[in-house]
C-alpha cells in the first residue's frame, strides 16, 4: 500500500522539533493505550501497522503517535477480536455521561498475566532461522522491484527501482505482505541492502541501508 | 468506525481511551494490572541506561566489543538485555570515517530493549521523511556537525532488525571505570543523532 | 519538490465524494479569494502552485481548495508584492475587533481594471511556439528521469523511471522548474507521453497520458 | 506566516480573507470591483454550457469536429471560447472502444474556458490520487460502468495543456437540433466521469 505512512524522502515537513527532557509518556491516556496494545489484538505487528496505515491521510498527519496506536487498537478490537463496533460506541456514550471517564473504567486484575507479560517482553525470543537458501550472497547487486502492490508492504516507495548492494543476509522472517493477506506462514530471507544517496536522490553524500525481503528484490542485471 | 477529528481535544481522547479500556477489560482481552505493569516496565525498568551499559562494556572489553559487533542479540543477552522489538539487534560502530544513524521511515521501529521507547521527534514525519534524504542537514540542525569527510550511513528499520549505534569513546575518558563511562553514553549517541558526553 | 501535493497513485484516500447541485462557490470568502488571485501576485502560476506545495503537509490535507489559494495569496503578497507580514497581522487584529470583518474591508473601485481583467481572462492568448527542434518525434520511446530535484516541478513521482511513448509534441513552454528557481526565460518542448498502466502500477487495464517537459525525459535506451 | 489551524472555523477564515483583501486594496494590488467582476464572470458567464455548445457543434458539423480534434484551441475560438486556463486546449474523443477522462494529480488544472471552475470532487485528493491508478473503479463508483473491453485513457494535466472530452452522441438523438443536443452534454461527460443525458 502506497499510503501516507510511507514518508521517506518526502519534502516539505519542516524542522525536526526536539523536546528537552521529554518524559516517556506525556499523558495518562498514552500509558493506557501503550499498555492495551500488549494483548491479543496488538500482538501481530503486521496487522497493527496495517491498521495504522489505513487511517485517513489527513487524520494520520494531524494526530500523534499514540493516537495512531489508539486508532489501530480500536480497529483491531473489532476486526481481530470480534468486538461489535456498537459496543465501543455504547461504552463511549456511557462514559461521556460521567464526570471522570477514566475513573469509571472497571478495575480488573490478573496478577499472573501481568507477571507473565513482563517476563515475555523482556526475554529475548529465539533467533530467526538462518537463510540457508538465500538467493543472493553479500556483495551481490540487486534492484528493488518497481511494483509492490501488496495491501501492506515494508518496501518503501523511495527505493523502488533502485539498485543496491547486499551487505548481509539477516535470516528468514515472516513476509508481512503475505501475513496481512492471510498467509502468516510464508517466510523469506531478509537482506540488508545498501544504497548510495546518488542512486536514491540524484545527489551523493551518504548511504542508506534497508532490510528488504527477497521478493522485493530482483537481479540488478 | 474511528474517524477521529483532526484536533481531538484531550477530553475526547481520554473518553475514547477509557471506552476502549472498558470494552477490552469486559471482553477479557486485557487486565488493569497488565497495563500498569507494562507501563512501569518501560517507564522505569527498560531504557537507554541498558544500551549505555552495553556500549561502555564494549569500550572497555575488546572481546565483548567484537561479540557485540558480530552478533549483538547474543552479546546483549549476556548482560540480560533483550526482548520485544529487539528480536534481532545489529550494532553498528562509529569510527573516524563513518557515522551511523537510525530511522524508521514507515512507522517508528526502535530497539526498545536497549533504548526504551523512542522520543517524539524520532516518531515525527519530519525526522522520518528527511533522515534518509538529507541526513547531514538533519544532524546539523540537531547539533551534530559532522566533518564533510565523514561518511554517513543511515539505517532504515524496514524489517524486524533493530539497530544500535556504538558511538566513539570520547577523548579524555582513557582512565575511567566502566560505570562512569556508561554515564557518558546518551540515548541520542546510540540513535546516531548525538555524541557521548565529554568527561567532566 | 516531492511534496504532499503529489498525490497521484497514493492509496488510502477513500471514496470520491460528489456533492449534488454543487454551487460554483460555497461561501462568500471563497469568491473573494478567487477574485484576489487575479492580481499581480497570482499571475505567475508556477510561483502560485509552489506557494501551495510548501504548505505544511498536515494543513494541506486538512484544508479545502480555496484555503490553499488563500495560503498562497497570503504568501505571495509578502514574497512577491513586498507587503510586510506585520501589515497582514495588523489588519487581522484590527478586523478581529469589529463585529463583521467583511463589511469593514475598504471599498475601492477601478472600473477600467475590471473591464480589462474580464476581457483578458476570456480572450485566448497567442498559441505557444511550435517546437521546431524537439528532441523526440511522436512514436519515440522515452523514459522519465528517476531524479527530479527541483524545488518546484511538474513531473509527478508516479512516472519517475517509467517508460512511455511520445503521442504528440505540444509546443514550447516555460519550464516551471527554472521559473521558480529564478530563470523565467528558459523554455522547452513539452511532450504528451502515454504510459501503460502495467508500466506504472504493475497491473494492466488503462493508459495514462502526461504532458512532460523535455528535461524530465531521457532516451528509453 | 500562514500556519492556519487544521480546522479553521468559518469565522477565522472570513477574518483572514477580509484582512488580506484590506491589505491588497490598500496596497493597490486589487480593487473591490475587479473581484466582483471576476466572480461574476465565472459564476454567470463562463461555464460548462460553453463546452456543451462546442460538443453539440462537433456532433452536427463534421468539418468542425475535425477542426476541434485537430486544434481545439483554434476551433473553440471560432465560437468565441477561450481564455485563462485554456491557453492550449486538446479535445479527445470517446469512441466505442476508447473512453477518455481528465485529472490533475499535482493540483487541480481544469479547462476553465470550456467548463468553468471545477467541482470540489475534481479538486479532492481521492479523485486526484486514484484516477491515474484505478480509473475503472473510480468511474464505476461515480456511476459510469464501462464495458471491460473499452480502453480507458486518463489525461493527467501536468503542464499548460487542458483537455476537453468529446463524449459520444447518445443513441436516439439523430434528428435533434444543435441547441437541444447541447442540453444533453453534461459537465461530467466532458471531464469523462459521466455520459451525456439521453434524449427524453
PDB file of N, CA and C in Angstrom, chain D residues 37-121:
ATOM      1  N   UNK D  37     -16.154  41.469 -10.471  1.00  0.00           N
ATOM      2  CA  UNK D  37     -16.300  41.198 -11.909  1.00  0.00           C
ATOM      3  C   UNK D  37     -15.805  39.801 -12.262  1.00  0.00           C
ATOM      4  N   UNK D  38     -14.709  39.410 -11.644  1.00  0.00           N
ATOM      5  CA  UNK D  38     -14.153  38.097 -11.990  1.00  0.00           C
ATOM      6  C   UNK D  38     -15.039  36.989 -11.424  1.00  0.00           C
ATOM      7  N   UNK D  39     -15.600  37.229 -10.257  1.00  0.00           N
ATOM      8  CA  UNK D  39     -16.523  36.242  -9.676  1.00  0.00           C
ATOM      9  C   UNK D  39     -17.761  36.113 -10.552  1.00  0.00           C
ATOM     10  N   UNK D  40     -18.292  37.240 -10.985  1.00  0.00           N
ATOM     11  CA  UNK D  40     -19.460  37.214 -11.868  1.00  0.00           C
ATOM     12  C   UNK D  40     -19.140  36.461 -13.159  1.00  0.00           C
ATOM     13  N   UNK D  41     -17.934  36.684 -13.674  1.00  0.00           N
ATOM     14  CA  UNK D  41     -17.542  36.021 -14.923  1.00  0.00           C
ATOM     15  C   UNK D  41     -17.636  34.509 -14.791  1.00  0.00           C
ATOM     16  N   UNK D  42     -17.087  33.973 -13.697  1.00  0.00           N
ATOM     17  CA  UNK D  42     -17.047  32.506 -13.575  1.00  0.00           C
ATOM     18  C   UNK D  42     -18.284  31.929 -12.901  1.00  0.00           C
ATOM     19  N   UNK D  43     -19.083  32.785 -12.267  1.00  0.00           N
ATOM     20  CA  UNK D  43     -20.348  32.268 -11.733  1.00  0.00           C
ATOM     21  C   UNK D  43     -21.444  32.292 -12.795  1.00  0.00           C
ATOM     22  N   UNK D  44     -21.395  33.287 -13.674  1.00  0.00           N
ATOM     23  CA  UNK D  44     -22.545  33.518 -14.558  1.00  0.00           C
ATOM     24  C   UNK D  44     -22.247  33.507 -16.047  1.00  0.00           C
ATOM     25  N   UNK D  45     -20.992  33.714 -16.440  1.00  0.00           N
ATOM     26  CA  UNK D  45     -20.723  33.808 -17.881  1.00  0.00           C
ATOM     27  C   UNK D  45     -20.027  32.557 -18.422  1.00  0.00           C
ATOM     28  N   UNK D  46     -18.963  32.159 -17.753  1.00  0.00           N
ATOM     29  CA  UNK D  46     -18.154  31.043 -18.249  1.00  0.00           C
ATOM     30  C   UNK D  46     -18.550  29.776 -17.491  1.00  0.00           C
ATOM     31  N   UNK D  47     -18.914  28.742 -18.220  1.00  0.00           N
ATOM     32  CA  UNK D  47     -19.330  27.510 -17.552  1.00  0.00           C
ATOM     33  C   UNK D  47     -19.465  26.396 -18.568  1.00  0.00           C
ATOM     34  N   UNK D  48     -19.943  25.243 -18.110  1.00  0.00           N
ATOM     35  CA  UNK D  48     -19.966  24.055 -18.991  1.00  0.00           C
ATOM     36  C   UNK D  48     -20.895  24.208 -20.200  1.00  0.00           C
ATOM     37  N   UNK D  49     -21.780  25.216 -20.187  1.00  0.00           N
ATOM     38  CA  UNK D  49     -22.623  25.409 -21.377  1.00  0.00           C
ATOM     39  C   UNK D  49     -21.765  25.753 -22.592  1.00  0.00           C
ATOM     40  N   UNK D  50     -20.601  26.334 -22.373  1.00  0.00           N
ATOM     41  CA  UNK D  50     -19.727  26.673 -23.495  1.00  0.00           C
ATOM     42  C   UNK D  50     -19.146  25.407 -24.120  1.00  0.00           C
ATOM     43  N   UNK D  51     -18.613  24.543 -23.272  1.00  0.00           N
ATOM     44  CA  UNK D  51     -18.109  23.269 -23.795  1.00  0.00           C
ATOM     45  C   UNK D  51     -19.219  22.467 -24.457  1.00  0.00           C
ATOM     46  N   UNK D  52     -20.418  22.513 -23.844  1.00  0.00           N
ATOM     47  CA  UNK D  52     -21.542  21.750 -24.391  1.00  0.00           C
ATOM     48  C   UNK D  52     -21.900  22.242 -25.791  1.00  0.00           C
ATOM     49  N   UNK D  53     -21.834  23.562 -25.987  1.00  0.00           N
ATOM     50  CA  UNK D  53     -22.137  24.109 -27.308  1.00  0.00           C
ATOM     51  C   UNK D  53     -21.117  23.614 -28.331  1.00  0.00           C
ATOM     52  N   UNK D  54     -19.843  23.553 -27.906  1.00  0.00           N
ATOM     53  CA  UNK D  54     -18.805  23.100 -28.833  1.00  0.00           C
ATOM     54  C   UNK D  54     -18.987  21.615 -29.170  1.00  0.00           C
ATOM     55  N   UNK D  55     -19.339  20.831 -28.163  1.00  0.00           N
ATOM     56  CA  UNK D  55     -19.539  19.394 -28.406  1.00  0.00           C
ATOM     57  C   UNK D  55     -20.729  19.187 -29.351  1.00  0.00           C
ATOM     58  N   UNK D  56     -21.816  19.908 -29.095  1.00  0.00           N
ATOM     59  CA  UNK D  56     -23.004  19.768 -29.943  1.00  0.00           C
ATOM     60  C   UNK D  56     -22.659  20.156 -31.380  1.00  0.00           C
ATOM     61  N   UNK D  57     -21.886  21.213 -31.523  1.00  0.00           N
ATOM     62  CA  UNK D  57     -21.478  21.626 -32.872  1.00  0.00           C
ATOM     63  C   UNK D  57     -20.683  20.501 -33.552  1.00  0.00           C
ATOM     64  N   UNK D  58     -19.780  19.886 -32.788  1.00  0.00           N
ATOM     65  CA  UNK D  58     -18.972  18.794 -33.359  1.00  0.00           C
ATOM     66  C   UNK D  58     -19.851  17.612 -33.764  1.00  0.00           C
ATOM     67  N   UNK D  59     -20.941  17.397 -33.008  1.00  0.00           N
ATOM     68  CA  UNK D  59     -21.834  16.277 -33.340  1.00  0.00           C
ATOM     69  C   UNK D  59     -22.577  16.519 -34.656  1.00  0.00           C
ATOM     70  N   UNK D  60     -22.878  17.792 -34.944  1.00  0.00           N
ATOM     71  CA  UNK D  60     -23.706  18.054 -36.140  1.00  0.00           C
ATOM     72  C   UNK D  60     -22.875  18.524 -37.327  1.00  0.00           C
ATOM     73  N   UNK D  61     -21.637  18.941 -37.085  1.00  0.00           N
ATOM     74  CA  UNK D  61     -20.843  19.568 -38.147  1.00  0.00           C
ATOM     75  C   UNK D  61     -19.508  18.834 -38.231  1.00  0.00           C
ATOM     76  N   UNK D  62     -19.426  17.925 -39.209  1.00  0.00           N
ATOM     77  CA  UNK D  62     -18.254  17.062 -39.324  1.00  0.00           C
ATOM     78  C   UNK D  62     -16.972  17.867 -39.550  1.00  0.00           C
ATOM     79  N   UNK D  63     -17.059  18.952 -40.290  1.00  0.00           N
ATOM     80  CA  UNK D  63     -15.860  19.779 -40.506  1.00  0.00           C
ATOM     81  C   UNK D  63     -15.387  20.398 -39.190  1.00  0.00           C
ATOM     82  N   UNK D  64     -16.351  20.895 -38.397  1.00  0.00           N
ATOM     83  CA  UNK D  64     -15.979  21.475 -37.100  1.00  0.00           C
ATOM     84  C   UNK D  64     -15.375  20.395 -36.199  1.00  0.00           C
ATOM     85  N   UNK D  65     -15.997  19.227 -36.217  1.00  0.00           N
ATOM     86  CA  UNK D  65     -15.465  18.114 -35.412  1.00  0.00           C
ATOM     87  C   UNK D  65     -13.999  17.855 -35.738  1.00  0.00           C
ATOM     88  N   UNK D  66     -13.671  17.831 -37.016  1.00  0.00           N
ATOM     89  CA  UNK D  66     -12.276  17.580 -37.405  1.00  0.00           C
ATOM     90  C   UNK D  66     -11.367  18.710 -36.935  1.00  0.00           C
ATOM     91  N   UNK D  67     -11.856  19.939 -37.086  1.00  0.00           N
ATOM     92  CA  UNK D  67     -11.023  21.067 -36.634  1.00  0.00           C
ATOM     93  C   UNK D  67     -10.832  21.026 -35.118  1.00  0.00           C
ATOM     94  N   UNK D  68     -11.898  20.638 -34.404  1.00  0.00           N
ATOM     95  CA  UNK D  68     -11.823  20.566 -32.934  1.00  0.00           C
ATOM     96  C   UNK D  68     -10.807  19.515 -32.497  1.00  0.00           C
ATOM     97  N   UNK D  69     -10.838  18.363 -33.138  1.00  0.00           N
ATOM     98  CA  UNK D  69      -9.918  17.290 -32.751  1.00  0.00           C
ATOM     99  C   UNK D  69      -8.497  17.594 -33.218  1.00  0.00           C
ATOM    100  N   UNK D  70      -8.382  18.385 -34.282  1.00  0.00           N
ATOM    101  CA  UNK D  70      -7.056  18.715 -34.813  1.00  0.00           C
ATOM    102  C   UNK D  70      -6.400  19.834 -34.018  1.00  0.00           C
ATOM    103  N   UNK D  71      -7.167  20.846 -33.648  1.00  0.00           N
ATOM    104  CA  UNK D  71      -6.622  22.013 -32.930  1.00  0.00           C
ATOM    105  C   UNK D  71      -7.775  22.677 -32.199  1.00  0.00           C
ATOM    106  N   UNK D  72      -8.041  22.183 -31.017  1.00  0.00           N
ATOM    107  CA  UNK D  72      -9.235  22.624 -30.295  1.00  0.00           C
ATOM    108  C   UNK D  72      -9.148  24.100 -29.925  1.00  0.00           C
ATOM    109  N   UNK D  73      -7.961  24.585 -29.583  1.00  0.00           N
ATOM    110  CA  UNK D  73      -7.830  25.990 -29.194  1.00  0.00           C
ATOM    111  C   UNK D  73      -8.390  26.893 -30.278  1.00  0.00           C
ATOM    112  N   UNK D  74      -7.981  26.626 -31.540  1.00  0.00           N
ATOM    113  CA  UNK D  74      -8.412  27.463 -32.655  1.00  0.00           C
ATOM    114  C   UNK D  74      -9.887  27.232 -32.979  1.00  0.00           C
ATOM    115  N   UNK D  75     -10.325  25.986 -32.948  1.00  0.00           N
ATOM    116  CA  UNK D  75     -11.720  25.699 -33.265  1.00  0.00           C
ATOM    117  C   UNK D  75     -12.653  26.342 -32.238  1.00  0.00           C
ATOM    118  N   UNK D  76     -12.270  26.310 -30.955  1.00  0.00           N
ATOM    119  CA  UNK D  76     -13.110  26.926 -29.922  1.00  0.00           C
ATOM    120  C   UNK D  76     -13.152  28.431 -30.092  1.00  0.00           C
ATOM    121  N   UNK D  77     -12.052  29.016 -30.537  1.00  0.00           N
ATOM    122  CA  UNK D  77     -12.023  30.471 -30.748  1.00  0.00           C
ATOM    123  C   UNK D  77     -13.054  30.885 -31.796  1.00  0.00           C
ATOM    124  N   UNK D  78     -13.341  30.005 -32.767  1.00  0.00           N
ATOM    125  CA  UNK D  78     -14.407  30.288 -33.753  1.00  0.00           C
ATOM    126  C   UNK D  78     -15.733  30.563 -33.053  1.00  0.00           C
ATOM    127  N   UNK D  79     -15.943  29.881 -31.915  1.00  0.00           N
ATOM    128  CA  UNK D  79     -17.200  30.045 -31.167  1.00  0.00           C
ATOM    129  C   UNK D  79     -17.061  31.121 -30.081  1.00  0.00           C
ATOM    130  N   UNK D  80     -15.940  31.838 -30.109  1.00  0.00           N
ATOM    131  CA  UNK D  80     -15.723  32.868 -29.097  1.00  0.00           C
ATOM    132  C   UNK D  80     -15.314  32.311 -27.750  1.00  0.00           C
ATOM    133  N   UNK D  81     -14.852  31.079 -27.724  1.00  0.00           N
ATOM    134  CA  UNK D  81     -14.495  30.427 -26.470  1.00  0.00           C
ATOM    135  C   UNK D  81     -12.977  30.396 -26.317  1.00  0.00           C
ATOM    136  N   UNK D  82     -12.490  30.862 -25.175  1.00  0.00           N
ATOM    137  CA  UNK D  82     -11.051  30.812 -24.926  1.00  0.00           C
ATOM    138  C   UNK D  82     -10.699  31.704 -23.761  1.00  0.00           C
ATOM    139  N   UNK D  83      -9.475  31.574 -23.267  1.00  0.00           N
ATOM    140  CA  UNK D  83      -9.036  32.446 -22.182  1.00  0.00           C
ATOM    141  C   UNK D  83      -8.146  31.714 -21.196  1.00  0.00           C
ATOM    142  N   UNK D  84      -8.057  32.317 -20.012  1.00  0.00           N
ATOM    143  CA  UNK D  84      -7.165  31.818 -18.975  1.00  0.00           C
ATOM    144  C   UNK D  84      -7.479  30.363 -18.625  1.00  0.00           C
ATOM    145  N   UNK D  85      -6.434  29.581 -18.404  1.00  0.00           N
ATOM    146  CA  UNK D  85      -6.545  28.140 -18.127  1.00  0.00           C
ATOM    147  C   UNK D  85      -7.120  27.383 -19.316  1.00  0.00           C
ATOM    148  N   UNK D  86      -6.970  27.986 -20.498  1.00  0.00           N
ATOM    149  CA  UNK D  86      -7.330  27.291 -21.718  1.00  0.00           C
ATOM    150  C   UNK D  86      -6.418  27.761 -22.834  1.00  0.00           C
ATOM    151  N   UNK D  87      -5.187  28.089 -22.471  1.00  0.00           N
ATOM    152  CA  UNK D  87      -4.232  28.600 -23.451  1.00  0.00           C
ATOM    153  C   UNK D  87      -4.054  27.596 -24.580  1.00  0.00           C
ATOM    154  N   UNK D  88      -3.969  26.331 -24.232  1.00  0.00           N
ATOM    155  CA  UNK D  88      -3.908  25.268 -25.230  1.00  0.00           C
ATOM    156  C   UNK D  88      -4.918  24.220 -24.807  1.00  0.00           C
ATOM    157  N   UNK D  89      -5.940  24.031 -25.635  1.00  0.00           N
ATOM    158  CA  UNK D  89      -6.938  23.013 -25.320  1.00  0.00           C
ATOM    159  C   UNK D  89      -6.780  21.871 -26.324  1.00  0.00           C
ATOM    160  N   UNK D  90      -6.823  20.664 -25.814  1.00  0.00           N
ATOM    161  CA  UNK D  90      -6.794  19.477 -26.658  1.00  0.00           C
ATOM    162  C   UNK D  90      -8.105  18.730 -26.429  1.00  0.00           C
ATOM    163  N   UNK D  91      -8.797  18.440 -27.540  1.00  0.00           N
ATOM    164  CA  UNK D  91     -10.051  17.685 -27.437  1.00  0.00           C
ATOM    165  C   UNK D  91      -9.766  16.213 -27.714  1.00  0.00           C
ATOM    166  N   UNK D  92     -10.275  15.352 -26.851  1.00  0.00           N
ATOM    167  CA  UNK D  92     -10.082  13.905 -27.020  1.00  0.00           C
ATOM    168  C   UNK D  92     -11.455  13.264 -27.118  1.00  0.00           C
ATOM    169  N   UNK D  93     -11.616  12.442 -28.132  1.00  0.00           N
ATOM    170  CA  UNK D  93     -12.948  11.958 -28.487  1.00  0.00           C
ATOM    171  C   UNK D  93     -13.174  10.532 -28.005  1.00  0.00           C
ATOM    172  N   UNK D  94     -14.295  10.324 -27.353  1.00  0.00           N
ATOM    173  CA  UNK D  94     -14.671   8.963 -26.974  1.00  0.00           C
ATOM    174  C   UNK D  94     -15.225   8.217 -28.182  1.00  0.00           C
ATOM    175  N   UNK D  95     -14.935   6.923 -28.206  1.00  0.00           N
ATOM    176  CA  UNK D  95     -15.450   6.070 -29.273  1.00  0.00           C
ATOM    177  C   UNK D  95     -16.021   4.809 -28.635  1.00  0.00           C
ATOM    178  N   UNK D  96     -16.458   3.894 -29.475  1.00  0.00           N
ATOM    179  CA  UNK D  96     -16.942   2.617 -28.945  1.00  0.00           C
ATOM    180  C   UNK D  96     -15.874   1.904 -28.138  1.00  0.00           C
ATOM    181  N   UNK D  97     -14.604   2.115 -28.521  1.00  0.00           N
ATOM    182  CA  UNK D  97     -13.515   1.339 -27.922  1.00  0.00           C
ATOM    183  C   UNK D  97     -12.677   2.119 -26.925  1.00  0.00           C
ATOM    184  N   UNK D  98     -12.780   3.431 -26.955  1.00  0.00           N
ATOM    185  CA  UNK D  98     -11.903   4.262 -26.117  1.00  0.00           C
ATOM    186  C   UNK D  98     -12.731   5.249 -25.302  1.00  0.00           C
ATOM    187  N   UNK D  99     -12.452   5.295 -23.994  1.00  0.00           N
ATOM    188  CA  UNK D  99     -13.082   6.288 -23.131  1.00  0.00           C
ATOM    189  C   UNK D  99     -11.990   7.157 -22.519  1.00  0.00           C
ATOM    190  N   UNK D 100     -12.133   8.469 -22.650  1.00  0.00           N
ATOM    191  CA  UNK D 100     -11.164   9.410 -22.108  1.00  0.00           C
ATOM    192  C   UNK D 100     -11.682  10.047 -20.816  1.00  0.00           C
ATOM    193  N   UNK D 101     -10.760  10.366 -19.923  1.00  0.00           N
ATOM    194  CA  UNK D 101     -11.124  11.077 -18.694  1.00  0.00           C
ATOM    195  C   UNK D 101      -9.945  11.938 -18.262  1.00  0.00           C
ATOM    196  N   UNK D 102     -10.239  13.010 -17.559  1.00  0.00           N
ATOM    197  CA  UNK D 102      -9.247  14.032 -17.258  1.00  0.00           C
ATOM    198  C   UNK D 102      -9.060  14.156 -15.742  1.00  0.00           C
ATOM    199  N   UNK D 103      -7.811  14.407 -15.332  1.00  0.00           N
ATOM    200  CA  UNK D 103      -7.485  14.624 -13.930  1.00  0.00           C
ATOM    201  C   UNK D 103      -6.298  15.568 -13.882  1.00  0.00           C
ATOM    202  N   UNK D 104      -6.026  16.110 -12.701  1.00  0.00           N
ATOM    203  CA  UNK D 104      -4.772  16.828 -12.475  1.00  0.00           C
ATOM    204  C   UNK D 104      -4.268  16.357 -11.124  1.00  0.00           C
ATOM    205  N   UNK D 105      -3.254  15.488 -11.132  1.00  0.00           N
ATOM    206  CA  UNK D 105      -2.812  14.896  -9.866  1.00  0.00           C
ATOM    207  C   UNK D 105      -2.058  15.889  -8.994  1.00  0.00           C
ATOM    208  N   UNK D 106      -1.377  16.870  -9.593  1.00  0.00           N
ATOM    209  CA  UNK D 106      -0.494  17.766  -8.826  1.00  0.00           C
ATOM    210  C   UNK D 106      -1.227  18.953  -8.222  1.00  0.00           C
ATOM    211  N   UNK D 107      -2.292  19.396  -8.888  1.00  0.00           N
ATOM    212  CA  UNK D 107      -3.084  20.482  -8.280  1.00  0.00           C
ATOM    213  C   UNK D 107      -4.524  20.239  -8.726  1.00  0.00           C
ATOM    214  N   UNK D 108      -5.083  21.102  -9.537  1.00  0.00           N
ATOM    215  CA  UNK D 108      -6.445  20.849  -9.998  1.00  0.00           C
ATOM    216  C   UNK D 108      -6.685  21.537 -11.327  1.00  0.00           C
ATOM    217  N   UNK D 109      -5.712  21.451 -12.242  1.00  0.00           N
ATOM    218  CA  UNK D 109      -5.844  22.102 -13.549  1.00  0.00           C
ATOM    219  C   UNK D 109      -7.095  21.590 -14.253  1.00  0.00           C
ATOM    220  N   UNK D 110      -7.747  22.504 -14.970  1.00  0.00           N
ATOM    221  CA  UNK D 110      -9.089  22.228 -15.496  1.00  0.00           C
ATOM    222  C   UNK D 110      -9.326  23.233 -16.619  1.00  0.00           C
ATOM    223  N   UNK D 111     -10.035  22.869 -17.669  1.00  0.00           N
ATOM    224  CA  UNK D 111     -10.208  23.791 -18.807  1.00  0.00           C
ATOM    225  C   UNK D 111     -11.298  24.822 -18.548  1.00  0.00           C
ATOM    226  N   UNK D 112     -10.929  25.864 -17.780  1.00  0.00           N
ATOM    227  CA  UNK D 112     -11.911  26.884 -17.404  1.00  0.00           C
ATOM    228  C   UNK D 112     -12.738  27.435 -18.572  1.00  0.00           C
ATOM    229  N   UNK D 113     -12.126  27.793 -19.696  1.00  0.00           N
ATOM    230  CA  UNK D 113     -12.937  28.463 -20.732  1.00  0.00           C
ATOM    231  C   UNK D 113     -14.061  27.585 -21.285  1.00  0.00           C
ATOM    232  N   UNK D 114     -13.919  26.278 -21.222  1.00  0.00           N
ATOM    233  CA  UNK D 114     -14.999  25.422 -21.727  1.00  0.00           C
ATOM    234  C   UNK D 114     -15.878  24.834 -20.637  1.00  0.00           C
ATOM    235  N   UNK D 115     -15.349  24.698 -19.422  1.00  0.00           N
ATOM    236  CA  UNK D 115     -16.134  24.039 -18.362  1.00  0.00           C
ATOM    237  C   UNK D 115     -16.377  24.920 -17.143  1.00  0.00           C
ATOM    238  N   UNK D 116     -15.816  26.109 -17.106  1.00  0.00           N
ATOM    239  CA  UNK D 116     -15.943  26.925 -15.897  1.00  0.00           C
ATOM    240  C   UNK D 116     -15.009  26.409 -14.821  1.00  0.00           C
ATOM    241  N   UNK D 117     -15.361  26.636 -13.563  1.00  0.00           N
ATOM    242  CA  UNK D 117     -14.493  26.200 -12.462  1.00  0.00           C
ATOM    243  C   UNK D 117     -14.827  24.763 -12.069  1.00  0.00           C
ATOM    244  N   UNK D 118     -13.840  24.017 -11.604  1.00  0.00           N
ATOM    245  CA  UNK D 118     -14.061  22.586 -11.328  1.00  0.00           C
ATOM    246  C   UNK D 118     -14.882  22.350 -10.070  1.00  0.00           C
ATOM    247  N   UNK D 119     -15.603  21.232 -10.030  1.00  0.00           N
ATOM    248  CA  UNK D 119     -16.327  20.854  -8.812  1.00  0.00           C
ATOM    249  C   UNK D 119     -15.350  20.403  -7.725  1.00  0.00           C
ATOM    250  N   UNK D 120     -15.826  20.378  -6.486  1.00  0.00           N
ATOM    251  CA  UNK D 120     -14.951  20.042  -5.356  1.00  0.00           C
ATOM    252  C   UNK D 120     -14.352  18.649  -5.494  1.00  0.00           C
ATOM    253  N   UNK D 121     -15.123  17.703  -6.001  1.00  0.00           N
ATOM    254  CA  UNK D 121     -14.574  16.339  -6.077  1.00  0.00           C
ATOM    255  C   UNK D 121     -13.387  16.268  -7.024  1.00  0.00           C
TER     256      UNK D 121
END
